[in-house]
Amino acid sequence: MAVFFISSLKICRNFESMNIIFFGIVLIAFVSAGWRQIHWAPVSGTLSPMEGLTNAMVESAAGSVELALGLVGVMTLFLGLMKVAEAGGMLKILARLIRPIMVKLFPGVPPDHPAMGSMILNMSANALGLGNAATPFGIRAMQELDKLNSRPGTATDSMVLFLAINTSNVTILPTGVMAIRAAAGSVDPAGILPTTLFATLCSTIVAILAAKAYGRISFFRKTRPEETPVRRQKEDGEDVGGEAEEEAMQNSSGSYSPWVSWVGVSTLVSLIPITIFYGKTISPWIIPGLMLGFLTFGIVRKVPVYEVFVEGAKEGFQVAIRIIPYLVAILVAVGMFRASGAMDVMVGMLGPWTGKLGMPAEALPMALLRPLSGSGAYGIMASIINDPTVGPDSYTGYLVSTLQGSTETTFYVLAVYFGAIQVKRIRHALAAALTGDLAGIAAAILACSFLYK
């Protein structure tokens, strides 16, 4: 599995093309500032375009480190709380809650197959914003689904549907984005909870419908592999799977009665109008309520909440430190892009058109980059909400925060998960995932326009 994971990470780098994106932004900024420098008439007391570009580079680099350091405390808090919830078995509860629905969505996967358990755990982790915890379950799910694949190297309908749901997964707690907003000085860091929940629910429904519909197209139907419960084995006769497979089954074994699952889903759906109409009233209560709620949940489940919280907080500290190089790179590039005047040109050209659709031109690069690069979009979001002229609590700040919390790095997910099982023919997986992404963007604009415009 380690070999698969390492090789898939190499593949995902090619898909994300951050080398091209990073270099392209810097090149455009340099050319734009250079052109203005050539035609610049010196004015006393003002900086030349190239001098302004230099200052922007230095200020952006310093600001990115300050942002990351300010994020340390907030990130340790959130990840500490999530560790308590995870240790208390919240993932298992969610897994058992949605199991009856999963059986309906994936008729080609036997209900007791390990793939089902891994998929449920992956989706539950994504719903709680546990990105790092979700990835191993997702890779394991793809490996188990591949054991049902009669044509290795070609994605099955179940694989396509799982990837489509994964890239648009319903998000209940976008903890990372809330942490960034808090670090940026937002007075309402949890204000994106209703907008993110609405956007991800819409994107997930559309992604499921798209995966089902595209699979019926003649071209994709002809290339569809059969799914069989007969499991492939290694040449020496040893069963493929092992301890990780059994662990996944134990973690997700059993389910609640179907009516309990539907009540849970109905309750989740009912939260959308409640959070939309009363979001501004209840949002100040959310973060304090989350802390009390998670700690209470841990106490009830007999979790040593202090020790577990500290353990999770350590992980949050490490995550915050690790993202400093990524923030420096992208924030310097974005700072150069703005200081060069290229951003003003783009806003002037696209603003009148995208503004009519509720998408400010400042937020357009974020929407375009999000499916390609998680770290790149993360940096752009941080740059926008830390811009004094925009801020985290403006309409644009809420929109980019919602986009970050409600859309996934589609090409990264496809590269990692399909790379782990050497699938080369992805069939309609990309089309279904991007359709879900577009639905998520449209839903985010709709929700943010209703609440914050």
Short mmCIF file of C-alpha atoms in Angstrom, two decimals:
data_model
loop_
_atom_site.label_atom_id
_atom_site.label_comp_id
_atom_site.label_asym_id
_atom_site.label_seq_id
_atom_site.Cartn_x
_atom_site.Cartn_y
_atom_site.Cartn_z
CA MET A 1 0.00 0.00 0.00
CA ALA A 2 2.87 2.36 0.77
CA VAL A 3 4.26 1.88 -2.75
CA PHE A 4 0.85 2.60 -4.25
CA PHE A 5 0.44 5.73 -2.12
CA ILE A 6 3.87 7.11 -3.01
CA SER A 7 3.37 6.46 -6.71
CA SER A 8 -0.08 8.04 -6.61
CA LEU A 9 1.30 11.15 -4.96
CA LYS A 10 3.75 11.48 -7.85
CA ILE A 11 0.90 11.18 -10.30
CA CYS A 12 -1.18 13.76 -8.48
CA ARG A 13 1.62 16.29 -8.77
CA ASN A 14 1.40 16.03 -12.54
CA PHE A 15 -2.37 16.45 -12.43
CA GLU A 16 -2.26 19.44 -10.17
CA SER A 17 0.37 21.13 -12.40
CA MET A 18 1.34 23.53 -9.64
CA ASN A 19 4.67 24.10 -11.41
CA ILE A 20 2.81 25.55 -14.38
CA ILE A 21 0.31 27.48 -12.28
CA PHE A 22 2.96 28.97 -10.00
CA PHE A 23 5.30 29.90 -12.84
CA GLY A 24 2.44 31.26 -14.96
CA ILE A 25 1.24 33.65 -12.25
CA VAL A 26 4.76 34.94 -11.63
CA LEU A 27 5.46 35.30 -15.37
CA ILE A 28 2.25 37.24 -16.01
CA ALA A 29 2.98 39.51 -13.04
CA PHE A 30 6.53 40.18 -14.23
CA VAL A 31 5.48 40.91 -17.81
CA SER A 32 2.63 43.16 -16.68
CA ALA A 33 4.84 45.13 -14.27
CA GLY A 34 7.62 45.29 -16.87
CA TRP A 35 5.27 46.70 -19.48
CA ARG A 36 4.04 49.33 -17.05
CA GLN A 37 7.65 50.10 -16.05
CA ILE A 38 8.63 50.78 -19.67
CA HIS A 39 5.76 53.21 -20.11
CA TRP A 40 6.00 54.70 -16.63
CA ALA A 41 6.51 58.42 -16.17
CA PRO A 42 8.39 59.09 -12.91
CA VAL A 43 6.34 60.91 -10.29
CA SER A 44 7.90 62.29 -7.16
CA GLY A 45 7.09 60.26 -4.05
CA THR A 46 5.67 57.24 -5.88
CA LEU A 47 7.24 53.86 -6.49
CA SER A 48 7.88 52.56 -9.96
CA PRO A 49 5.89 49.46 -11.03
CA MET A 50 8.90 47.17 -10.57
CA GLU A 51 9.70 48.68 -7.17
CA GLY A 52 6.08 48.11 -6.16
CA LEU A 53 6.37 44.53 -7.37
CA THR A 54 9.47 43.99 -5.24
CA ASN A 55 7.81 45.42 -2.15
CA ALA A 56 4.75 43.24 -2.72
CA MET A 57 6.94 40.13 -2.84
CA VAL A 58 8.63 40.94 0.46
CA GLU A 59 5.40 41.97 2.22
CA SER A 60 3.53 38.91 0.96
CA ALA A 61 6.28 36.57 2.16
CA ALA A 62 6.27 38.14 5.62
CA GLY A 63 2.48 38.22 5.74
CA SER A 64 2.17 34.54 4.82
CA VAL A 65 4.39 33.52 7.73
CA GLU A 66 2.45 35.76 10.10
CA LEU A 67 -0.78 34.20 8.85
CA ALA A 68 0.53 30.68 9.40
CA LEU A 69 1.76 31.52 12.90
CA GLY A 70 -1.59 33.06 13.75
CA LEU A 71 -3.22 29.90 12.46
CA VAL A 72 -1.28 27.62 14.80
CA GLY A 73 -3.44 28.25 17.83
CA VAL A 74 -6.75 28.02 15.98
CA MET A 75 -5.74 24.87 14.07
CA THR A 76 -4.60 23.12 17.26
CA LEU A 77 -7.96 23.94 18.87
CA PHE A 78 -10.06 22.53 16.04
CA LEU A 79 -8.00 19.41 15.44
CA GLY A 80 -7.89 18.76 19.16
CA LEU A 81 -11.69 18.83 19.31
CA MET A 82 -11.98 16.59 16.24
CA LYS A 83 -9.59 14.10 17.82
CA VAL A 84 -11.90 13.86 20.83
CA ALA A 85 -14.89 13.24 18.54
CA GLU A 86 -12.97 10.61 16.58
CA ALA A 87 -11.79 8.84 19.74
CA GLY A 88 -15.35 8.80 21.03
CA GLY A 89 -16.51 6.83 18.00
CA MET A 90 -18.32 9.54 16.07
CA LEU A 91 -17.03 8.08 12.78
CA LYS A 92 -18.53 4.69 13.64
CA ILE A 93 -21.87 6.28 14.52
CA LEU A 94 -22.01 8.13 11.21
CA ALA A 95 -20.91 5.00 9.35
CA ARG A 96 -23.76 2.94 10.82
CA LEU A 97 -26.21 5.77 10.17
CA ILE A 98 -25.62 5.97 6.41
CA ARG A 99 -25.01 2.26 5.73
CA PRO A 100 -28.61 1.51 4.58
CA ILE A 101 -28.41 4.40 2.10
CA MET A 102 -25.06 3.18 0.78
CA VAL A 103 -26.51 -0.23 0.01
CA LYS A 104 -29.09 1.46 -2.25
CA LEU A 105 -26.50 3.64 -3.97
CA PHE A 106 -24.04 0.82 -4.65
CA PRO A 107 -26.09 -2.23 -5.70
CA GLY A 108 -23.01 -3.79 -7.32
CA VAL A 109 -21.17 -4.00 -4.01
CA PRO A 110 -22.21 -6.74 -1.54
CA PRO A 111 -23.48 -5.17 1.73
CA ASP A 112 -20.95 -7.14 3.80
CA HIS A 113 -17.97 -6.48 1.51
CA PRO A 114 -15.01 -4.55 3.02
CA ALA A 115 -15.33 -1.95 0.24
CA MET A 116 -18.63 -0.82 1.73
CA GLY A 117 -17.12 -0.28 5.15
CA SER A 118 -14.14 1.66 3.82
CA MET A 119 -16.33 3.91 1.66
CA ILE A 120 -18.59 4.70 4.61
CA LEU A 121 -15.65 5.58 6.85
CA ASN A 122 -14.15 7.75 4.11
CA MET A 123 -17.35 9.73 3.64
CA SER A 124 -17.90 10.08 7.38
CA ALA A 125 -14.38 11.46 7.83
CA ASN A 126 -14.92 13.92 4.97
CA ALA A 127 -18.21 15.08 6.48
CA LEU A 128 -16.37 16.00 9.68
CA GLY A 129 -13.60 17.79 7.81
CA LEU A 130 -10.97 15.15 8.66
CA GLY A 131 -9.18 15.25 5.31
CA ASN A 132 -6.06 13.42 6.48
CA ALA A 133 -8.12 10.64 8.07
CA ALA A 134 -10.34 10.28 4.99
CA THR A 135 -7.58 9.58 2.46
CA PRO A 136 -6.40 6.17 3.80
CA PHE A 137 -10.01 4.96 3.95
CA GLY A 138 -10.59 6.19 0.40
CA ILE A 139 -7.55 4.39 -0.96
CA ARG A 140 -8.54 1.22 0.88
CA ALA A 141 -12.07 1.52 -0.56
CA MET A 142 -10.70 1.73 -4.10
CA GLN A 143 -8.47 -1.27 -3.53
CA GLU A 144 -11.46 -3.28 -2.26
CA LEU A 145 -13.66 -2.14 -5.15
CA ASP A 146 -10.94 -3.26 -7.52
CA LYS A 147 -11.32 -6.80 -6.18
CA LEU A 148 -14.84 -6.78 -7.64
CA ASN A 149 -13.58 -5.48 -10.97
CA SER A 150 -13.66 -7.96 -13.83
CA ARG A 151 -11.49 -5.67 -15.97
CA PRO A 152 -8.54 -4.28 -13.94
CA GLY A 153 -7.34 -0.91 -15.21
CA THR A 154 -10.87 0.28 -16.09
CA ALA A 155 -13.09 2.05 -13.57
CA THR A 156 -16.33 0.34 -12.59
CA ASP A 157 -19.60 2.18 -12.06
CA SER A 158 -19.13 1.85 -8.30
CA MET A 159 -15.66 3.40 -8.51
CA VAL A 160 -16.98 6.29 -10.58
CA LEU A 161 -19.86 6.93 -8.19
CA PHE A 162 -17.60 6.74 -5.15
CA LEU A 163 -15.17 9.25 -6.68
CA ALA A 164 -18.02 11.58 -7.67
CA ILE A 165 -19.42 11.53 -4.12
CA ASN A 166 -15.94 11.89 -2.63
CA THR A 167 -15.17 15.06 -4.60
CA SER A 168 -18.47 16.65 -3.56
CA ASN A 169 -18.95 15.09 -0.13
CA VAL A 170 -21.50 16.65 2.22
CA THR A 171 -19.50 18.72 4.71
CA ILE A 172 -20.97 19.31 8.14
CA LEU A 173 -17.91 20.92 9.73
CA PRO A 174 -15.41 22.72 7.42
CA THR A 175 -13.03 23.03 10.36
CA GLY A 176 -9.94 24.05 8.40
CA VAL A 177 -11.65 26.94 6.64
CA MET A 178 -13.22 28.16 9.87
CA ALA A 179 -9.77 28.16 11.42
CA ILE A 180 -8.40 30.30 8.58
CA ARG A 181 -11.29 32.73 8.92
CA ALA A 182 -10.75 33.01 12.67
CA ALA A 183 -7.04 33.64 12.14
CA ALA A 184 -7.93 36.35 9.60
CA GLY A 185 -9.92 38.22 12.24
CA SER A 186 -13.44 37.20 11.24
CA VAL A 187 -16.13 38.11 13.74
CA ASP A 188 -18.19 35.21 12.39
CA PRO A 189 -15.83 32.36 11.41
CA ALA A 190 -18.66 29.82 11.58
CA GLY A 191 -20.85 31.84 9.23
CA ILE A 192 -19.95 29.50 6.38
CA LEU A 193 -21.58 26.47 8.05
CA PRO A 194 -25.03 26.99 6.45
CA THR A 195 -23.62 27.97 3.06
CA THR A 196 -21.18 25.05 3.02
CA LEU A 197 -23.82 22.54 4.09
CA PHE A 198 -26.21 23.77 1.39
CA ALA A 199 -23.54 23.83 -1.32
CA THR A 200 -22.15 20.38 -0.54
CA LEU A 201 -25.59 18.78 -0.29
CA CYS A 202 -26.48 20.20 -3.72
CA SER A 203 -23.15 19.18 -5.24
CA THR A 204 -23.42 15.66 -3.83
CA ILE A 205 -26.93 15.13 -5.18
CA VAL A 206 -25.92 16.44 -8.60
CA ALA A 207 -22.73 14.34 -8.62
CA ILE A 208 -24.73 11.18 -7.85
CA LEU A 209 -27.28 11.94 -10.56
CA ALA A 210 -24.50 12.78 -13.04
CA ALA A 211 -22.59 9.57 -12.34
CA LYS A 212 -25.76 7.51 -12.79
CA ALA A 213 -26.84 9.40 -15.93
CA TYR A 214 -23.45 9.48 -17.66
CA GLY A 215 -23.04 5.77 -17.01
CA ARG A 216 -26.06 5.13 -19.21
CA ILE A 217 -24.49 6.86 -22.21
CA SER A 218 -23.72 4.30 -24.90
CA PHE A 219 -19.98 5.01 -25.00
CA PHE A 220 -19.49 4.56 -21.25
CA ARG A 221 -21.95 1.68 -21.01
CA LYS A 222 -19.95 -0.32 -23.57
CA THR A 223 -16.75 0.06 -21.54
CA ARG A 224 -18.39 -0.83 -18.21
CA PRO A 225 -16.67 -3.74 -16.43
CA GLU A 226 -18.78 -6.32 -14.67
CA GLU A 227 -18.69 -6.30 -10.87
CA THR A 228 -18.48 -9.70 -9.25
CA PRO A 229 -18.13 -10.74 -5.61
CA VAL A 230 -15.42 -13.23 -6.60
CA ARG A 231 -12.22 -11.86 -5.07
CA ARG A 232 -8.91 -12.02 -6.87
CA GLN A 233 -5.95 -13.61 -5.10
CA LYS A 234 -2.22 -13.35 -5.24
CA GLU A 235 -0.20 -15.90 -7.17
CA ASP A 236 0.77 -17.75 -3.99
CA GLY A 237 -2.89 -18.15 -3.10
CA GLU A 238 -2.82 -15.65 -0.24
CA ASP A 239 -6.00 -13.65 0.07
CA VAL A 240 -5.67 -10.01 -1.00
CA GLY A 241 -6.69 -7.72 1.83
CA GLY A 242 -5.54 -8.74 5.27
CA GLU A 243 -5.67 -6.91 8.54
CA ALA A 244 -6.63 -3.52 7.13
CA GLU A 245 -9.66 -5.12 5.47
CA GLU A 246 -10.80 -6.76 8.70
CA GLU A 247 -10.28 -3.51 10.59
CA ALA A 248 -12.45 -1.63 8.14
CA MET A 249 -15.19 -4.20 8.56
CA GLN A 250 -15.00 -4.06 12.35
CA ASN A 251 -15.12 -0.29 12.35
CA SER A 252 -18.23 -0.18 10.20
CA SER A 253 -19.95 -3.45 10.98
CA GLY A 254 -23.64 -3.32 11.66
CA SER A 255 -26.07 -0.53 10.94
CA TYR A 256 -29.03 1.19 12.46
CA SER A 257 -32.55 0.41 11.31
CA PRO A 258 -33.41 2.01 7.95
CA TRP A 259 -35.93 4.35 9.59
CA VAL A 260 -33.20 5.66 11.90
CA SER A 261 -30.97 6.40 8.92
CA TRP A 262 -33.72 8.23 7.08
CA VAL A 263 -34.58 10.23 10.19
CA GLY A 264 -30.91 11.20 10.46
CA VAL A 265 -30.74 12.26 6.81
CA SER A 266 -34.03 14.15 7.10
CA THR A 267 -32.70 15.96 10.15
CA LEU A 268 -29.57 16.94 8.24
CA VAL A 269 -31.65 18.27 5.35
CA SER A 270 -33.90 20.19 7.74
CA LEU A 271 -30.85 21.99 9.11
CA ILE A 272 -30.39 23.78 5.78
CA PRO A 273 -33.45 26.08 5.94
CA ILE A 274 -32.89 26.56 9.66
CA THR A 275 -29.28 27.64 9.21
CA ILE A 276 -30.15 29.80 6.20
CA PHE A 277 -33.03 31.72 7.83
CA TYR A 278 -31.54 31.85 11.32
CA GLY A 279 -27.85 31.56 10.46
CA LYS A 280 -26.90 35.04 11.60
CA THR A 281 -28.62 34.48 14.94
CA ILE A 282 -27.17 31.07 15.75
CA SER A 283 -23.69 31.46 14.23
CA PRO A 284 -22.18 33.16 17.35
CA TRP A 285 -23.20 30.08 19.34
CA ILE A 286 -21.72 27.50 16.97
CA ILE A 287 -18.03 27.42 17.88
CA PRO A 288 -18.53 27.60 21.68
CA GLY A 289 -21.31 25.03 21.28
CA LEU A 290 -19.04 22.75 19.23
CA MET A 291 -16.36 22.81 21.89
CA LEU A 292 -18.81 22.05 24.70
CA GLY A 293 -20.63 19.47 22.58
CA PHE A 294 -17.53 17.55 21.50
CA LEU A 295 -16.07 17.52 25.00
CA THR A 296 -19.40 16.40 26.44
CA PHE A 297 -19.60 13.67 23.80
CA GLY A 298 -16.12 12.54 24.79
CA ILE A 299 -16.98 12.48 28.50
CA VAL A 300 -20.13 10.45 27.84
CA ARG A 301 -18.10 8.00 25.73
CA LYS A 302 -15.52 7.79 28.54
CA VAL A 303 -12.74 9.39 26.53
CA PRO A 304 -9.86 11.02 28.46
CA VAL A 305 -10.73 14.31 26.82
CA TYR A 306 -7.75 16.31 28.03
CA GLU A 307 -5.11 13.82 26.90
CA VAL A 308 -6.84 13.16 23.57
CA PHE A 309 -7.37 16.86 22.95
CA VAL A 310 -3.66 17.54 23.53
CA GLU A 311 -2.73 14.70 21.16
CA GLY A 312 -4.94 16.17 18.43
CA ALA A 313 -3.65 19.66 19.16
CA LYS A 314 -0.11 18.44 18.51
CA GLU A 315 -1.19 17.26 15.08
CA GLY A 316 -2.81 20.64 14.43
CA PHE A 317 0.42 22.41 15.33
CA GLN A 318 2.36 20.25 12.90
CA VAL A 319 -0.18 20.85 10.13
CA ALA A 320 -0.03 24.61 10.61
CA ILE A 321 3.78 24.58 10.43
CA ARG A 322 3.82 22.34 7.35
CA ILE A 323 1.66 24.69 5.30
CA ILE A 324 4.02 27.69 5.70
CA PRO A 325 6.05 26.92 2.51
CA TYR A 326 2.85 26.51 0.48
CA LEU A 327 1.42 29.76 1.81
CA VAL A 328 4.65 31.63 1.09
CA ALA A 329 4.79 30.35 -2.49
CA ILE A 330 1.22 31.05 -3.50
CA LEU A 331 0.75 34.28 -1.50
CA VAL A 332 3.91 35.77 -2.97
CA ALA A 333 2.73 34.83 -6.48
CA VAL A 334 -0.73 36.27 -5.84
CA GLY A 335 0.76 39.39 -4.27
CA MET A 336 2.91 39.89 -7.36
CA PHE A 337 -0.13 39.34 -9.59
CA ARG A 338 -2.05 42.05 -7.79
CA ALA A 339 0.82 44.55 -7.51
CA SER A 340 1.68 44.17 -11.21
CA GLY A 341 -1.73 45.47 -12.28
CA ALA A 342 -2.67 42.18 -13.95
CA MET A 343 -5.41 41.59 -11.37
CA ASP A 344 -6.94 44.99 -12.09
CA VAL A 345 -6.99 44.20 -15.80
CA MET A 346 -8.66 40.84 -15.21
CA VAL A 347 -11.21 42.35 -12.82
CA GLY A 348 -12.01 45.07 -15.34
CA MET A 349 -12.52 42.57 -18.16
CA LEU A 350 -14.40 39.82 -16.35
CA GLY A 351 -15.99 41.67 -13.46
CA PRO A 352 -19.04 43.01 -15.34
CA TRP A 353 -19.84 39.52 -16.64
CA THR A 354 -19.14 37.32 -13.64
CA GLY A 355 -20.56 39.91 -11.26
CA LYS A 356 -23.98 39.48 -12.85
CA LEU A 357 -23.83 35.81 -11.86
CA GLY A 358 -22.83 36.57 -8.27
CA MET A 359 -19.16 35.70 -8.80
CA PRO A 360 -16.88 38.72 -8.19
CA ALA A 361 -13.87 38.73 -10.47
CA GLU A 362 -11.62 38.61 -7.39
CA ALA A 363 -13.10 35.22 -6.54
CA LEU A 364 -12.92 33.80 -10.07
CA PRO A 365 -9.28 32.56 -9.83
CA MET A 366 -10.26 30.71 -6.65
CA ALA A 367 -13.17 28.94 -8.39
CA LEU A 368 -11.00 27.96 -11.36
CA LEU A 369 -8.04 26.78 -9.31
CA ARG A 370 -9.94 24.79 -6.67
CA PRO A 371 -10.43 21.61 -8.76
CA LEU A 372 -6.76 21.70 -9.81
CA SER A 373 -4.82 22.51 -6.67
CA GLY A 374 -5.95 22.41 -3.07
CA SER A 375 -2.88 24.22 -1.78
CA GLY A 376 -3.11 26.85 -4.54
CA ALA A 377 -6.79 27.56 -3.84
CA TYR A 378 -6.05 27.55 -0.11
CA GLY A 379 -3.45 30.26 -0.63
CA ILE A 380 -5.71 32.37 -2.83
CA MET A 381 -8.52 32.15 -0.29
CA ALA A 382 -6.15 33.20 2.48
CA SER A 383 -4.89 36.06 0.35
CA ILE A 384 -8.40 37.31 -0.40
CA ILE A 385 -9.80 37.19 3.13
CA ASN A 386 -6.64 38.81 4.52
CA ASP A 387 -6.87 41.66 2.01
CA PRO A 388 -8.01 44.74 4.01
CA THR A 389 -10.17 45.86 1.08
CA VAL A 390 -12.07 42.56 1.09
CA GLY A 391 -11.87 40.88 4.50
CA PRO A 392 -13.29 37.56 5.69
CA ASP A 393 -16.76 38.91 6.50
CA SER A 394 -17.53 40.53 3.16
CA TYR A 395 -19.65 38.80 0.51
CA THR A 396 -16.50 37.85 -1.40
CA GLY A 397 -14.88 36.59 1.80
CA TYR A 398 -17.86 34.37 2.59
CA LEU A 399 -18.01 33.14 -1.01
CA VAL A 400 -14.36 32.08 -1.32
CA SER A 401 -14.51 30.50 2.13
CA THR A 402 -17.58 28.51 1.10
CA LEU A 403 -15.94 27.48 -2.16
CA GLN A 404 -12.90 26.24 -0.27
CA GLY A 405 -15.03 24.30 2.17
CA SER A 406 -17.55 22.89 -0.30
CA THR A 407 -15.50 21.86 -3.34
CA GLU A 408 -12.74 19.30 -3.59
CA THR A 409 -9.42 19.11 -5.42
CA THR A 410 -10.95 16.90 -8.10
CA PHE A 411 -7.83 16.10 -10.10
CA TYR A 412 -5.91 15.33 -6.92
CA VAL A 413 -8.56 12.88 -5.71
CA LEU A 414 -8.80 11.15 -9.08
CA ALA A 415 -5.04 10.91 -9.38
CA VAL A 416 -4.46 9.54 -5.88
CA TYR A 417 -7.36 7.10 -5.71
CA PHE A 418 -7.14 5.77 -9.26
CA GLY A 419 -3.35 5.79 -9.11
CA ALA A 420 -3.49 3.54 -6.05
CA ILE A 421 -5.08 0.75 -8.14
CA GLN A 422 -3.48 1.59 -11.50
CA VAL A 423 -6.74 2.56 -13.22
CA LYS A 424 -6.02 4.23 -16.57
CA ARG A 425 -9.51 4.28 -18.11
CA ILE A 426 -11.52 6.47 -15.74
CA ARG A 427 -14.61 6.49 -17.99
CA HIS A 428 -17.09 9.19 -16.86
CA ALA A 429 -15.51 9.81 -13.44
CA LEU A 430 -14.02 13.21 -14.33
CA ALA A 431 -17.19 14.41 -16.06
CA ALA A 432 -19.36 13.44 -13.08
CA ALA A 433 -16.97 15.00 -10.57
CA LEU A 434 -16.70 18.29 -12.48
CA THR A 435 -20.48 18.41 -12.85
CA GLY A 436 -20.73 18.15 -9.08
CA ASP A 437 -18.10 20.88 -8.72
CA LEU A 438 -20.09 23.24 -10.96
CA ALA A 439 -23.23 22.53 -8.95
CA GLY A 440 -21.33 23.27 -5.74
CA ILE A 441 -20.08 26.60 -7.09
CA ALA A 442 -23.58 27.59 -8.23
CA ALA A 443 -25.09 26.57 -4.88
CA ALA A 444 -22.38 28.48 -2.97
CA ILE A 445 -23.14 31.63 -4.96
CA LEU A 446 -26.86 31.20 -4.33
CA ALA A 447 -26.47 30.64 -0.58
CA CYS A 448 -23.96 33.46 -0.04
CA SER A 449 -26.04 35.84 -2.14
CA PHE A 450 -29.12 35.10 -0.04
CA LEU A 451 -27.36 35.48 3.30
CA TYR A 452 -24.54 37.96 2.87
CA LYS A 453 -25.05 40.09 -0.24
#
